[in-house]
Short mmCIF file of N, CA and C in Angstrom, two decimals:
data_model
loop_
_atom_site.label_atom_id
_atom_site.label_comp_id
_atom_site.label_asym_id
_atom_site.label_seq_id
_atom_site.Cartn_x
_atom_site.Cartn_y
_atom_site.Cartn_z
N UNK A 41 204.46 63.46 66.09
CA UNK A 41 205.02 62.90 67.31
C UNK A 41 204.57 61.45 67.44
N UNK A 42 205.50 60.54 67.56
CA UNK A 42 205.16 59.13 67.74
C UNK A 42 204.64 58.91 69.16
N UNK A 43 203.53 58.22 69.23
CA UNK A 43 202.92 57.96 70.53
C UNK A 43 203.50 56.66 71.10
N UNK A 44 203.66 56.59 72.41
CA UNK A 44 204.19 55.37 73.03
C UNK A 44 203.25 54.18 72.79
N UNK A 45 203.84 53.00 72.77
CA UNK A 45 203.04 51.78 72.66
C UNK A 45 202.20 51.62 73.92
N UNK A 46 201.03 51.02 73.74
CA UNK A 46 200.12 50.80 74.87
C UNK A 46 199.47 49.44 74.74
N UNK A 47 199.55 48.68 75.82
CA UNK A 47 198.75 47.47 75.96
C UNK A 47 197.63 47.85 76.91
N UNK A 48 196.40 47.78 76.43
CA UNK A 48 195.25 48.26 77.19
C UNK A 48 194.26 47.13 77.46
N UNK A 49 193.85 47.03 78.71
CA UNK A 49 192.72 46.17 79.08
C UNK A 49 191.62 47.10 79.58
N UNK A 50 190.45 47.01 78.97
CA UNK A 50 189.31 47.86 79.34
C UNK A 50 188.23 46.95 79.90
N UNK A 51 187.89 47.16 81.17
CA UNK A 51 186.94 46.29 81.87
C UNK A 51 185.78 47.10 82.42
N UNK A 52 184.60 46.50 82.38
CA UNK A 52 183.41 47.11 82.94
C UNK A 52 182.79 46.15 83.95
N UNK A 53 182.64 46.62 85.19
CA UNK A 53 181.94 45.83 86.19
C UNK A 53 180.46 45.76 85.76
N UNK A 54 179.73 44.86 86.38
CA UNK A 54 178.30 44.76 86.09
C UNK A 54 177.54 45.71 87.01
N UNK A 55 176.87 46.68 86.39
CA UNK A 55 176.02 47.60 87.14
C UNK A 55 174.98 48.16 86.18
N UNK A 56 173.93 48.73 86.72
CA UNK A 56 172.75 49.11 85.93
C UNK A 56 173.06 50.02 84.75
N UNK A 57 173.93 50.99 84.92
CA UNK A 57 174.20 51.98 83.88
C UNK A 57 175.43 51.65 83.04
N UNK A 58 175.90 50.43 83.09
CA UNK A 58 177.15 50.06 82.40
C UNK A 58 177.08 50.36 80.90
N UNK A 59 175.95 50.14 80.27
CA UNK A 59 175.84 50.36 78.81
C UNK A 59 176.11 51.82 78.45
N UNK A 60 175.60 52.75 79.24
CA UNK A 60 175.83 54.18 78.99
C UNK A 60 177.32 54.51 79.07
N UNK A 61 177.99 53.95 80.06
CA UNK A 61 179.41 54.22 80.25
C UNK A 61 180.25 53.53 79.18
N UNK A 62 179.84 52.33 78.81
CA UNK A 62 180.54 51.61 77.75
C UNK A 62 180.47 52.40 76.44
N UNK A 63 179.33 53.01 76.16
CA UNK A 63 179.18 53.76 74.90
C UNK A 63 180.00 55.06 74.92
N UNK A 64 180.29 55.59 76.10
CA UNK A 64 181.11 56.81 76.21
C UNK A 64 182.60 56.49 76.14
N UNK A 65 182.93 55.20 76.16
CA UNK A 65 184.33 54.79 76.25
C UNK A 65 184.71 53.78 75.16
N UNK A 66 184.62 54.17 73.90
CA UNK A 66 185.10 53.25 72.85
C UNK A 66 186.58 52.96 73.06
N UNK A 67 186.94 51.70 72.91
CA UNK A 67 188.31 51.25 73.19
C UNK A 67 189.37 52.10 72.48
N UNK A 68 189.17 52.39 71.20
CA UNK A 68 190.15 53.17 70.45
C UNK A 68 190.32 54.58 71.02
N UNK A 69 189.22 55.15 71.47
CA UNK A 69 189.27 56.50 72.05
C UNK A 69 190.00 56.47 73.39
N UNK A 70 189.69 55.48 74.21
CA UNK A 70 190.37 55.34 75.51
C UNK A 70 191.87 55.20 75.30
N UNK A 71 192.27 54.36 74.34
CA UNK A 71 193.69 54.17 74.05
C UNK A 71 194.33 55.49 73.61
N UNK A 72 193.62 56.24 72.77
CA UNK A 72 194.15 57.53 72.29
C UNK A 72 194.37 58.49 73.45
N UNK A 73 193.39 58.60 74.34
CA UNK A 73 193.50 59.50 75.49
C UNK A 73 194.69 59.12 76.37
N UNK A 74 194.82 57.84 76.68
CA UNK A 74 195.90 57.38 77.56
C UNK A 74 197.26 57.56 76.88
N UNK A 75 197.36 57.16 75.62
CA UNK A 75 198.64 57.26 74.92
C UNK A 75 199.14 58.70 74.85
N UNK A 76 198.23 59.64 74.73
CA UNK A 76 198.62 61.05 74.66
C UNK A 76 199.27 61.48 75.98
N UNK A 77 198.88 60.87 77.08
CA UNK A 77 199.42 61.23 78.40
C UNK A 77 200.67 60.44 78.77
N UNK A 78 200.97 59.38 78.01
CA UNK A 78 202.14 58.55 78.32
C UNK A 78 203.42 59.15 77.78
N UNK A 79 204.48 59.07 78.58
CA UNK A 79 205.82 59.47 78.13
C UNK A 79 206.67 58.26 77.80
N UNK A 80 206.22 57.07 78.21
CA UNK A 80 206.92 55.81 77.98
C UNK A 80 205.87 54.78 77.56
N UNK A 81 206.28 53.63 77.05
CA UNK A 81 205.28 52.60 76.76
C UNK A 81 204.48 52.26 78.01
N UNK A 82 203.25 51.80 77.80
CA UNK A 82 202.39 51.51 78.94
C UNK A 82 201.66 50.19 78.84
N UNK A 83 201.41 49.60 79.99
CA UNK A 83 200.54 48.45 80.16
C UNK A 83 199.52 48.86 81.20
N UNK A 84 198.33 49.21 80.73
CA UNK A 84 197.35 49.83 81.61
C UNK A 84 196.02 49.09 81.54
N UNK A 85 195.47 48.84 82.71
CA UNK A 85 194.12 48.30 82.81
C UNK A 85 193.22 49.43 83.29
N UNK A 86 192.12 49.62 82.59
CA UNK A 86 191.10 50.58 82.99
C UNK A 86 189.87 49.77 83.40
N UNK A 87 189.39 50.00 84.60
CA UNK A 87 188.20 49.29 85.09
C UNK A 87 187.17 50.33 85.52
N UNK A 88 185.96 50.18 84.97
CA UNK A 88 184.84 51.05 85.31
C UNK A 88 183.97 50.30 86.31
N UNK A 89 183.76 50.91 87.47
CA UNK A 89 183.09 50.22 88.58
C UNK A 89 181.88 50.99 89.08
N UNK A 90 181.08 50.32 89.92
CA UNK A 90 179.94 50.97 90.56
C UNK A 90 180.41 51.64 91.86
N UNK A 91 179.48 52.28 92.54
CA UNK A 91 179.83 53.03 93.76
C UNK A 91 180.34 52.12 94.87
N UNK A 92 179.76 50.93 95.02
CA UNK A 92 180.18 50.04 96.10
C UNK A 92 181.63 49.60 95.91
N UNK A 93 182.00 49.19 94.70
CA UNK A 93 183.39 48.77 94.46
C UNK A 93 184.34 49.96 94.58
N UNK A 94 183.94 51.12 94.06
CA UNK A 94 184.77 52.31 94.17
C UNK A 94 185.03 52.69 95.62
N UNK A 95 183.98 52.65 96.44
CA UNK A 95 184.13 52.99 97.85
C UNK A 95 185.00 51.97 98.57
N UNK A 96 184.79 50.70 98.28
CA UNK A 96 185.58 49.65 98.92
C UNK A 96 187.07 49.81 98.61
N UNK A 97 187.41 50.04 97.36
CA UNK A 97 188.81 50.22 96.98
C UNK A 97 189.41 51.47 97.62
N UNK A 98 188.67 52.57 97.61
CA UNK A 98 189.17 53.81 98.20
C UNK A 98 189.37 53.65 99.70
N UNK A 99 188.46 52.94 100.35
CA UNK A 99 188.57 52.71 101.80
C UNK A 99 189.77 51.81 102.09
N UNK A 100 189.90 50.71 101.33
CA UNK A 100 190.95 49.74 101.62
C UNK A 100 192.35 50.24 101.29
N UNK A 101 192.48 51.05 100.25
CA UNK A 101 193.82 51.45 99.80
C UNK A 101 194.19 52.88 100.17
N UNK A 102 193.19 53.74 100.42
CA UNK A 102 193.51 55.13 100.76
C UNK A 102 192.95 55.53 102.11
N UNK A 103 192.26 54.61 102.77
CA UNK A 103 191.63 54.86 104.06
C UNK A 103 190.64 56.03 104.00
N UNK A 104 189.96 56.17 102.85
CA UNK A 104 188.93 57.20 102.67
C UNK A 104 187.65 56.47 102.30
N UNK A 105 186.67 56.54 103.18
CA UNK A 105 185.47 55.71 103.06
C UNK A 105 184.37 56.36 102.21
N UNK A 106 184.70 56.60 100.95
CA UNK A 106 183.73 57.10 99.98
C UNK A 106 184.22 56.75 98.58
N UNK A 107 183.31 56.74 97.65
CA UNK A 107 183.70 56.48 96.26
C UNK A 107 184.27 57.77 95.68
N UNK A 108 185.38 57.65 94.98
CA UNK A 108 186.01 58.80 94.34
C UNK A 108 186.02 58.58 92.83
N UNK A 109 186.34 59.61 92.07
CA UNK A 109 186.23 59.51 90.61
C UNK A 109 187.25 58.56 89.99
N UNK A 110 188.52 58.67 90.36
CA UNK A 110 189.55 57.81 89.77
C UNK A 110 190.57 57.42 90.83
N UNK A 111 190.94 56.16 90.80
CA UNK A 111 192.02 55.65 91.64
C UNK A 111 193.11 55.12 90.72
N UNK A 112 194.35 55.44 91.04
CA UNK A 112 195.48 54.97 90.25
C UNK A 112 196.33 54.05 91.10
N UNK A 113 196.55 52.86 90.59
CA UNK A 113 197.43 51.89 91.22
C UNK A 113 198.62 51.73 90.28
N UNK A 114 199.75 52.33 90.64
CA UNK A 114 200.92 52.26 89.76
C UNK A 114 201.89 51.23 90.31
N UNK A 115 202.41 50.41 89.39
CA UNK A 115 203.30 49.31 89.76
C UNK A 115 204.71 49.53 89.24
N UNK A 116 204.82 50.26 88.14
CA UNK A 116 206.13 50.53 87.54
C UNK A 116 205.99 51.80 86.70
N UNK A 117 207.00 52.67 86.77
CA UNK A 117 206.95 53.90 85.97
C UNK A 117 207.88 53.83 84.76
N UNK A 118 208.98 53.11 84.88
CA UNK A 118 209.93 52.99 83.77
C UNK A 118 210.59 51.62 83.83
N UNK A 119 210.99 51.05 82.74
CA UNK A 119 210.91 51.59 81.38
C UNK A 119 209.50 51.50 80.80
N UNK A 120 208.61 50.75 81.48
CA UNK A 120 207.22 50.64 81.05
C UNK A 120 206.33 51.08 82.20
N UNK A 121 205.39 51.94 81.91
CA UNK A 121 204.41 52.37 82.91
C UNK A 121 203.37 51.26 83.03
N UNK A 122 203.28 50.65 84.21
CA UNK A 122 202.28 49.62 84.46
C UNK A 122 201.37 50.10 85.57
N UNK A 123 200.06 50.11 85.27
CA UNK A 123 199.12 50.66 86.25
C UNK A 123 197.71 50.15 86.00
N UNK A 124 196.92 50.22 87.05
CA UNK A 124 195.47 50.03 86.96
C UNK A 124 194.83 51.38 87.26
N UNK A 125 193.87 51.76 86.42
CA UNK A 125 193.08 52.97 86.65
C UNK A 125 191.65 52.50 86.89
N UNK A 126 191.11 52.83 88.05
CA UNK A 126 189.76 52.42 88.42
C UNK A 126 188.91 53.69 88.49
N UNK A 127 187.87 53.72 87.65
CA UNK A 127 186.98 54.89 87.60
C UNK A 127 185.60 54.49 88.08
N UNK A 128 185.04 55.29 88.96
CA UNK A 128 183.73 55.01 89.55
C UNK A 128 182.65 55.69 88.72
N UNK A 129 181.91 54.89 87.97
CA UNK A 129 180.94 55.41 87.00
C UNK A 129 179.94 56.40 87.59
N UNK A 130 179.29 56.12 88.72
CA UNK A 130 178.32 57.09 89.23
C UNK A 130 178.93 58.43 89.62
N UNK A 131 180.16 58.39 90.15
CA UNK A 131 180.84 59.63 90.52
C UNK A 131 181.20 60.41 89.26
N UNK A 132 181.74 59.72 88.26
CA UNK A 132 182.11 60.38 87.01
C UNK A 132 180.88 61.00 86.35
N UNK A 133 179.77 60.27 86.33
CA UNK A 133 178.53 60.79 85.71
C UNK A 133 178.02 62.01 86.46
N UNK A 134 178.02 61.96 87.79
CA UNK A 134 177.56 63.10 88.60
C UNK A 134 178.43 64.32 88.37
N UNK A 135 179.75 64.13 88.39
CA UNK A 135 180.66 65.25 88.19
C UNK A 135 180.50 65.85 86.79
N UNK A 136 180.37 65.01 85.78
CA UNK A 136 180.20 65.50 84.41
C UNK A 136 178.97 66.39 84.32
N UNK A 137 177.89 65.94 84.92
CA UNK A 137 176.64 66.71 84.91
C UNK A 137 176.83 68.04 85.65
N UNK A 138 177.42 67.99 86.84
CA UNK A 138 177.64 69.19 87.64
C UNK A 138 178.53 70.20 86.92
N UNK A 139 179.50 69.70 86.15
CA UNK A 139 180.47 70.57 85.47
C UNK A 139 180.04 70.93 84.05
N UNK A 140 178.89 70.44 83.62
CA UNK A 140 178.40 70.76 82.29
C UNK A 140 179.24 70.17 81.17
N UNK A 141 179.80 68.98 81.41
CA UNK A 141 180.65 68.30 80.43
C UNK A 141 179.92 67.06 79.92
N UNK A 142 180.34 66.60 78.75
CA UNK A 142 179.85 65.29 78.32
C UNK A 142 180.53 64.23 79.17
N UNK A 143 179.90 63.09 79.24
CA UNK A 143 180.48 61.98 79.99
C UNK A 143 181.83 61.59 79.39
N UNK A 144 181.91 61.55 78.06
CA UNK A 144 183.17 61.18 77.40
C UNK A 144 184.28 62.19 77.71
N UNK A 145 183.97 63.47 77.69
CA UNK A 145 184.99 64.48 77.97
C UNK A 145 185.51 64.36 79.40
N UNK A 146 184.62 64.07 80.33
CA UNK A 146 185.07 63.93 81.72
C UNK A 146 185.92 62.66 81.88
N UNK A 147 185.49 61.58 81.24
CA UNK A 147 186.32 60.37 81.27
C UNK A 147 187.70 60.65 80.67
N UNK A 148 187.75 61.38 79.57
CA UNK A 148 189.05 61.70 78.95
C UNK A 148 189.95 62.41 79.95
N UNK A 149 189.39 63.41 80.64
CA UNK A 149 190.18 64.15 81.62
C UNK A 149 190.67 63.23 82.73
N UNK A 150 189.79 62.40 83.26
CA UNK A 150 190.18 61.55 84.38
C UNK A 150 191.17 60.46 83.96
N UNK A 151 191.07 59.97 82.74
CA UNK A 151 192.04 59.00 82.26
C UNK A 151 193.41 59.64 82.06
N UNK A 152 193.44 60.85 81.55
CA UNK A 152 194.70 61.59 81.44
C UNK A 152 195.27 61.83 82.85
N UNK A 153 194.43 62.27 83.75
CA UNK A 153 194.82 62.54 85.14
C UNK A 153 195.42 61.28 85.78
N UNK A 154 194.71 60.17 85.66
CA UNK A 154 195.19 58.92 86.25
C UNK A 154 196.48 58.43 85.61
N UNK A 155 196.60 58.61 84.30
CA UNK A 155 197.82 58.19 83.60
C UNK A 155 199.01 59.02 84.05
N UNK A 156 198.80 60.31 84.28
CA UNK A 156 199.90 61.14 84.81
C UNK A 156 200.29 60.68 86.20
N UNK A 157 199.29 60.39 87.07
CA UNK A 157 199.61 59.84 88.40
C UNK A 157 200.45 58.58 88.28
N UNK A 158 200.10 57.71 87.33
CA UNK A 158 200.82 56.44 87.16
C UNK A 158 202.28 56.65 86.79
N UNK A 159 202.59 57.84 86.27
CA UNK A 159 203.97 58.15 85.88
C UNK A 159 204.68 59.03 86.91
N UNK A 160 204.06 59.21 88.07
CA UNK A 160 204.72 59.92 89.15
C UNK A 160 204.26 61.34 89.39
N UNK A 161 203.39 61.87 88.55
CA UNK A 161 202.86 63.21 88.80
C UNK A 161 201.97 63.15 90.05
N UNK A 162 202.03 64.18 90.88
CA UNK A 162 201.24 64.18 92.11
C UNK A 162 200.82 65.60 92.47
N UNK A 163 199.53 65.84 92.49
CA UNK A 163 199.00 67.17 92.81
C UNK A 163 198.81 67.36 94.31
N UNK A 164 199.06 66.33 95.09
CA UNK A 164 198.84 66.43 96.54
C UNK A 164 200.13 66.70 97.31
N UNK A 165 201.23 66.95 96.61
CA UNK A 165 202.52 67.17 97.27
C UNK A 165 202.85 68.64 97.41
N UNK A 166 201.99 69.51 96.93
CA UNK A 166 202.23 70.93 97.06
C UNK A 166 201.60 71.71 95.92
N UNK A 167 201.46 73.01 96.13
CA UNK A 167 200.79 73.86 95.16
C UNK A 167 201.54 73.90 93.82
N UNK A 168 202.86 73.94 93.87
CA UNK A 168 203.64 73.98 92.64
C UNK A 168 203.44 72.71 91.81
N UNK A 169 203.44 71.56 92.49
CA UNK A 169 203.20 70.28 91.80
C UNK A 169 201.78 70.23 91.24
N UNK A 170 200.82 70.72 92.00
CA UNK A 170 199.42 70.73 91.54
C UNK A 170 199.27 71.60 90.30
N UNK A 171 199.90 72.76 90.30
CA UNK A 171 199.81 73.65 89.14
C UNK A 171 200.49 73.04 87.92
N UNK A 172 201.63 72.37 88.14
CA UNK A 172 202.33 71.73 87.02
C UNK A 172 201.50 70.60 86.43
N UNK A 173 200.88 69.80 87.29
CA UNK A 173 200.06 68.69 86.80
C UNK A 173 198.83 69.21 86.06
N UNK A 174 198.19 70.22 86.62
CA UNK A 174 197.03 70.81 85.96
C UNK A 174 197.39 71.38 84.59
N UNK A 175 198.52 72.06 84.51
CA UNK A 175 198.97 72.63 83.23
C UNK A 175 199.23 71.52 82.21
N UNK A 176 199.82 70.42 82.66
CA UNK A 176 200.09 69.29 81.76
C UNK A 176 198.79 68.67 81.28
N UNK A 177 197.82 68.52 82.17
CA UNK A 177 196.51 67.99 81.78
C UNK A 177 195.85 68.88 80.73
N UNK A 178 195.88 70.18 80.93
CA UNK A 178 195.28 71.13 79.99
C UNK A 178 195.95 71.01 78.63
N UNK A 179 197.29 70.90 78.63
CA UNK A 179 198.05 70.77 77.39
C UNK A 179 197.68 69.49 76.64
N UNK A 180 197.61 68.38 77.35
CA UNK A 180 197.27 67.09 76.73
C UNK A 180 195.85 67.13 76.18
N UNK A 181 194.91 67.63 76.97
CA UNK A 181 193.52 67.67 76.52
C UNK A 181 193.36 68.59 75.31
N UNK A 182 194.09 69.70 75.28
CA UNK A 182 194.04 70.60 74.12
C UNK A 182 194.53 69.87 72.87
N UNK A 183 195.59 69.08 73.02
CA UNK A 183 196.12 68.31 71.88
C UNK A 183 195.10 67.28 71.40
N UNK A 184 194.20 66.87 72.28
CA UNK A 184 193.15 65.92 71.93
C UNK A 184 191.89 66.63 71.41
N UNK A 185 191.95 67.97 71.38
CA UNK A 185 190.79 68.74 70.91
C UNK A 185 189.72 68.91 71.97
N UNK A 186 190.11 68.78 73.23
CA UNK A 186 189.16 68.92 74.34
C UNK A 186 189.44 70.20 75.11
N UNK A 187 188.40 70.83 75.65
CA UNK A 187 188.57 72.10 76.35
C UNK A 187 189.24 71.92 77.72
N UNK A 188 189.71 73.05 78.25
CA UNK A 188 190.28 73.11 79.59
C UNK A 188 189.23 72.58 80.58
N UNK A 189 189.56 71.54 81.34
CA UNK A 189 188.57 70.97 82.25
C UNK A 189 188.39 71.77 83.54
N UNK A 190 189.25 72.77 83.72
CA UNK A 190 189.17 73.56 84.95
C UNK A 190 188.48 74.85 84.66
#
């Protein structure tokens, strides 16, 4: 199966644990995870942030005053998927630990999740949509050799 083209920008904010997160996110691996979730060519920026930036973005754009694991800002779905995916490193690390996953495996799941959101998938519109999105995530992660994240 030919994978869609991807233009990827991978950014890391400055924070104490940035080196750990950078080592869990080799550029080639990040591109592979995102491309597997794309149905069309993509132009995607991935930014890894600290808790303060994550909380500020979530508060300003979703009116939720806490840091969340991944935020998706989608600008275009077709013919090219254009989006920013912002992942909050401390939240991702905490969740990975709580769920008994490696940091890389949890990032893979969240990048797939965010990429699906960027293409219009939405788990907050109803149970049927949530189940469909979850099933698609499981399918993509299995193709990447990663276990069911749920």
